[in-house]
Short mmCIF file of C-alpha atoms in Angstrom, two decimals:
data_model
loop_
_atom_site.label_atom_id
_atom_site.label_comp_id
_atom_site.label_asym_id
_atom_site.label_seq_id
_atom_site.Cartn_x
_atom_site.Cartn_y
_atom_site.Cartn_z
CA MET A 28 -0.19 -0.05 -0.60
CA ILE A 29 1.44 3.15 -1.01
CA SER A 30 1.03 5.37 1.69
CA ASN A 31 0.21 9.42 1.31
CA PRO A 32 3.01 11.53 1.58
CA SER A 33 0.78 14.76 2.24
CA THR A 34 -0.40 13.05 5.61
CA GLU A 35 3.36 11.72 6.12
CA THR A 36 3.96 15.54 5.78
CA THR A 37 1.65 16.72 8.32
CA VAL A 38 1.77 14.59 10.94
CA ALA A 39 5.98 15.27 10.98
CA SER A 40 4.87 18.98 10.69
CA LYS A 41 2.67 17.98 13.96
CA LEU A 42 5.42 16.82 15.96
CA GLU A 43 7.81 19.46 15.23
CA ALA A 44 5.85 22.06 16.35
CA LEU A 45 4.52 20.80 19.31
CA LEU A 46 8.36 19.44 19.95
CA ASN A 47 9.76 23.39 19.36
CA LEU A 48 6.93 24.15 21.96
CA GLN A 49 7.46 21.37 23.85
CA ARG A 50 11.29 23.22 23.74
CA LEU A 51 9.96 26.86 23.91
CA ASP A 52 7.63 25.80 28.07
CA SER A 53 10.61 23.49 28.77
CA GLN A 54 13.28 26.76 28.93
CA LEU A 55 10.10 29.03 30.46
CA ASP A 56 9.86 26.46 33.00
CA GLU A 57 13.14 26.61 33.82
CA ILE A 58 13.47 30.65 34.59
CA ARG A 59 10.60 30.09 36.62
CA ARG A 60 12.25 27.28 38.34
CA VAL A 61 14.97 29.23 39.51
CA ARG A 62 13.03 32.08 40.87
CA GLY A 63 11.46 28.85 42.84
CA ASP A 64 9.02 29.84 45.87
CA LEU A 65 9.62 33.40 46.01
CA PRO A 66 6.80 34.95 43.78
CA GLU A 67 4.65 33.40 46.45
CA GLU A 68 6.52 34.35 49.50
CA VAL A 69 6.01 37.68 48.41
CA ARG A 70 2.21 37.59 47.77
CA ASP A 71 2.26 35.89 51.69
CA LEU A 72 3.89 38.25 53.13
CA GLU A 73 1.86 41.19 51.20
CA ASP A 74 -0.81 39.91 51.92
CA GLU A 75 0.35 39.02 56.34
CA ILE A 76 1.18 43.10 56.10
CA ALA A 77 -2.07 43.86 54.42
CA GLY A 78 -4.03 41.90 57.27
CA TYR A 79 -1.70 43.22 60.04
CA GLU A 80 -2.18 46.85 58.98
CA VAL A 81 -6.56 46.28 59.04
CA ARG A 82 -5.41 44.73 62.50
CA VAL A 83 -3.42 48.19 63.59
CA SER A 84 -6.51 50.26 62.05
CA LYS A 85 -9.29 48.46 63.39
CA PHE A 86 -7.17 48.75 66.90
CA ASP A 87 -7.15 52.97 66.10
CA GLU A 88 -10.39 52.84 65.90
CA GLU A 89 -11.16 50.85 69.28
CA ILE A 90 -8.89 53.12 70.60
CA GLN A 91 -10.93 56.09 69.65
CA SER A 92 -14.52 54.83 70.40
CA LEU A 93 -13.14 54.03 74.07
CA ASN A 94 -11.49 58.13 74.25
CA ASP A 95 -14.98 59.24 72.93
CA GLN A 96 -16.64 57.23 75.85
CA ILE A 97 -14.27 58.72 78.37
CA LYS A 98 -15.16 62.00 77.01
CA GLN A 99 -18.96 61.72 77.37
CA ARG A 100 -18.29 60.19 80.83
CA LYS A 101 -16.26 62.92 81.93
CA GLN A 102 -18.94 64.85 81.05
CA ASN A 103 -21.60 62.85 83.29
CA ALA A 104 -19.66 62.94 85.84
CA LYS A 105 -19.19 66.83 85.80
CA ASP A 106 -23.11 66.95 84.91
CA ALA A 107 -23.99 64.92 87.73
CA ASP A 108 -21.36 66.75 90.21
CA GLY A 109 -22.73 70.01 88.92
CA LEU A 110 -26.62 68.28 89.70
CA ILE A 111 -25.77 67.91 93.42
CA LYS A 112 -24.09 71.82 93.95
CA LYS A 113 -27.61 72.76 92.88
CA TYR A 114 -29.35 69.99 94.96
CA GLU A 115 -26.89 70.73 98.15
CA GLU A 116 -28.39 74.46 97.34
CA GLN A 117 -31.63 73.08 97.44
CA GLN A 118 -31.87 71.61 100.43
CA GLN A 119 -30.84 74.54 102.52
CA ASN A 120 -33.77 76.12 101.64
CA VAL A 121 -36.67 73.28 102.17
CA ARG A 122 -39.15 73.80 103.89
CA ASN A 123 -40.23 69.95 105.21
CA ASN A 124 -37.98 66.77 105.79
CA ARG A 125 -40.19 65.02 102.54
CA GLU A 126 -38.32 67.69 99.99
CA TYR A 127 -35.11 67.39 101.87
CA GLU A 128 -35.12 63.34 101.54
CA ALA A 129 -36.55 63.71 98.44
CA ILE A 130 -33.96 65.85 97.22
CA GLY A 131 -30.96 63.65 99.32
CA LYS A 132 -32.21 60.98 96.87
CA GLU A 133 -31.61 62.92 93.78
CA MET A 134 -27.94 63.63 95.28
CA GLU A 135 -27.09 60.10 96.06
CA LEU A 136 -28.47 59.08 92.40
CA GLN A 137 -26.36 62.14 91.10
CA ARG A 138 -23.13 60.61 92.81
CA LEU A 139 -23.83 56.71 92.03
CA GLU A 140 -23.66 58.16 88.68
CA ILE A 141 -20.48 59.49 89.10
CA GLN A 142 -19.01 56.71 91.06
CA ILE A 143 -20.61 54.37 87.68
CA SER A 144 -18.52 57.09 85.36
CA GLU A 145 -15.45 56.91 87.12
CA LYS A 146 -15.50 53.00 86.92
CA LYS A 147 -16.12 53.00 83.38
CA ILE A 148 -13.44 55.58 82.57
CA LYS A 149 -11.18 53.46 84.75
CA GLU A 150 -11.90 50.23 82.56
CA ALA A 151 -11.93 52.04 79.31
CA GLN A 152 -8.73 53.75 79.97
CA TYR A 153 -7.36 49.79 81.37
CA GLN A 154 -8.67 48.73 77.36
CA ILE A 155 -6.48 51.52 75.68
CA GLU A 156 -3.71 50.58 77.73
CA VAL A 157 -4.21 46.98 76.16
CA LYS A 158 -5.44 47.59 73.31
CA ASN A 159 -1.90 50.09 72.54
CA ASN A 160 0.14 47.34 73.83
CA ASP A 161 -1.39 45.07 70.99
CA ILE A 162 -0.56 48.03 68.97
CA ALA A 163 3.20 48.09 69.94
CA GLY A 164 3.43 44.03 68.98
CA THR A 165 1.53 44.43 65.41
CA LYS A 166 3.55 47.37 64.44
CA GLN A 167 6.82 45.28 65.12
CA ARG A 168 5.69 42.65 63.29
CA LEU A 169 4.75 44.48 60.93
CA ASP A 170 8.45 46.35 60.49
CA GLU A 171 10.18 43.10 60.61
CA ARG A 172 7.53 41.48 58.09
CA LYS A 173 8.18 44.88 55.54
CA LYS A 174 11.59 43.56 55.99
CA ASP A 175 11.40 40.85 54.58
CA LEU A 176 9.65 41.85 51.75
CA ALA A 177 11.73 44.48 51.07
CA ASN A 178 14.59 41.73 50.97
CA LYS A 179 12.10 39.13 49.56
CA ASN A 180 11.30 42.13 46.40
CA THR A 181 15.36 42.41 45.80
CA GLU A 182 16.02 39.55 45.80
CA LEU A 183 13.46 38.58 43.42
CA GLN A 184 13.88 41.47 41.34
CA THR A 185 17.36 40.20 40.75
CA ILE A 186 16.30 36.70 39.37
CA VAL A 187 13.66 38.39 37.63
CA GLY A 188 16.24 41.14 35.84
CA GLU A 189 18.15 38.62 34.72
CA SER A 190 16.23 36.31 32.97
CA GLU A 191 13.55 38.94 32.12
CA ALA A 192 14.82 40.22 28.08
CA ASP A 193 15.04 35.96 28.07
CA GLU A 194 11.62 35.03 29.46
CA LYS A 195 9.69 38.01 26.92
CA THR A 196 12.00 36.40 24.25
CA LEU A 197 11.09 33.05 24.78
CA VAL A 198 7.03 34.23 25.17
CA THR A 199 6.73 36.35 22.08
CA GLU A 200 8.49 33.20 20.31
CA ARG A 201 5.66 31.00 22.35
CA GLU A 202 3.03 32.87 21.28
CA GLN A 203 3.85 32.25 17.44
CA ALA A 204 4.39 28.76 18.07
CA VAL A 205 1.36 27.61 19.06
CA LYS A 206 -0.58 28.99 16.11
CA PRO A 207 0.16 26.41 13.55
CA ILE A 208 -0.77 23.78 16.27
CA GLU A 209 -4.60 22.74 16.06
CA ALA A 210 -6.36 22.93 18.69
CA ARG A 211 -7.06 19.70 19.69
CA LEU A 212 -3.47 18.94 19.78
CA LEU A 213 -3.01 21.80 22.26
CA THR A 214 -5.90 21.24 24.42
CA ALA A 215 -3.94 17.35 25.01
CA TYR A 216 -0.79 19.29 25.58
CA THR A 217 -1.68 21.51 28.15
CA ARG A 218 -3.69 18.33 29.73
CA ILE A 219 -0.32 16.27 29.85
CA ARG A 220 1.58 18.78 30.34
CA GLY A 221 -0.83 19.77 33.91
CA ASN A 222 -0.22 15.74 34.68
CA VAL A 223 2.99 15.26 34.84
CA ARG A 224 5.70 16.86 37.59
CA ASN A 225 8.31 17.74 34.55
CA GLY A 226 6.11 19.52 32.36
CA LEU A 227 7.18 17.20 29.49
CA ALA A 228 4.08 16.57 27.62
CA VAL A 229 6.07 16.00 24.18
CA VAL A 230 9.11 13.60 24.40
CA THR A 231 11.82 11.62 22.21
CA VAL A 232 12.53 8.03 22.66
CA LYS A 233 16.33 7.72 23.72
CA ARG A 234 17.97 4.22 24.26
CA ASP A 235 14.49 2.57 24.07
CA ALA A 236 12.88 4.26 26.47
CA CYS A 237 10.29 7.05 26.18
CA GLY A 238 12.03 10.50 27.67
CA GLY A 239 9.27 10.93 30.12
CA CYS A 240 9.35 8.29 32.37
CA PHE A 241 11.68 5.73 31.00
CA ASN A 242 9.39 2.80 30.38
CA THR A 243 10.91 0.44 27.48
CA VAL A 244 9.19 1.62 24.11
CA PRO A 245 9.01 -1.67 21.97
CA PRO A 246 11.36 -2.06 18.41
CA GLN A 247 8.04 -1.92 16.45
CA ARG A 248 6.71 0.88 18.04
CA GLN A 249 9.47 2.96 17.63
CA ALA A 250 9.24 2.34 13.88
CA ASP A 251 5.93 3.20 13.97
CA ILE A 252 7.23 6.64 15.78
CA ILE A 253 9.67 6.98 12.99
CA SER A 254 7.43 6.82 10.19
CA HIS A 255 5.57 9.95 11.29
CA LYS A 256 1.97 8.33 9.74
CA LYS A 257 0.52 8.87 13.33
CA ILE A 258 0.56 10.53 16.69
CA ILE A 259 1.84 8.12 18.90
CA VAL A 260 1.73 8.51 22.74
CA CYS A 261 3.73 6.71 25.23
CA GLU A 262 1.27 3.58 26.78
CA HIS A 263 2.70 3.86 30.40
CA CYS A 264 2.52 7.81 30.60
CA GLY A 265 0.21 9.06 27.84
CA ARG A 266 3.06 11.36 26.54
CA VAL A 267 3.37 12.22 22.66
CA LEU A 268 6.75 10.54 21.46
CA ALA A 269 7.44 12.67 19.02
CA ASP A 270 10.84 11.22 17.81
CA VAL A 271 13.35 8.29 18.16
CA ASP A 272 17.46 9.67 19.29
CA LEU A 273 18.93 7.00 17.31
CA LYS A 274 22.37 8.64 17.92
CA VAL A 275 24.47 6.27 20.05
CA VAL A 276 26.27 7.24 22.88
CA ALA A 277 29.90 6.41 23.08
#
């Protein structure tokens, strides 16, 4: 049976395009691997710092509310003291014991109001002291995290700066590399890359083994791969087997 040369060329070109895409993605993976967990660490520190800043802001609002309460309690005590003085003057001009006792009860109520206000003021002042201590501790941790963030950012910027130009070039090349690849193959490629640890979705057969999982590839299967008549995947790991490396290493 005579094979169709156009079909062979089409399959070969598809495999070549996938290999090229894999080459670019592997280089991008290596650049991002060098950065390691730094980008994630930077984001975590930024989130932690934002949390501390919100906490400090909340403490400030609570302290302001307590100061407002203290101000109001002091005013209540002042008003009560003014009423007591007023009642004392009224007691001097009462006409009978009944009026005297009634005014006395009002004076007691105002003295009680003063006592309650003084107690509430002390409680609020204590809460302010506690919150100020919390703020001091939070600000200390905030300053430490900001220093950590500055160091991590400097480290990340250094690494990014060293590879930024290469990464931009590779990203541009990748955008061009995906254009000739049909959507079905690109989807499969992306799925395989997401399922394997090393990001290799397209590999070659080296020394009679899959270049991804290193399981043996039978001779007949290698012959099918070399023929480029159809796209063949590894029966063990599912990676695309694009070619067979026939070079013999001495």
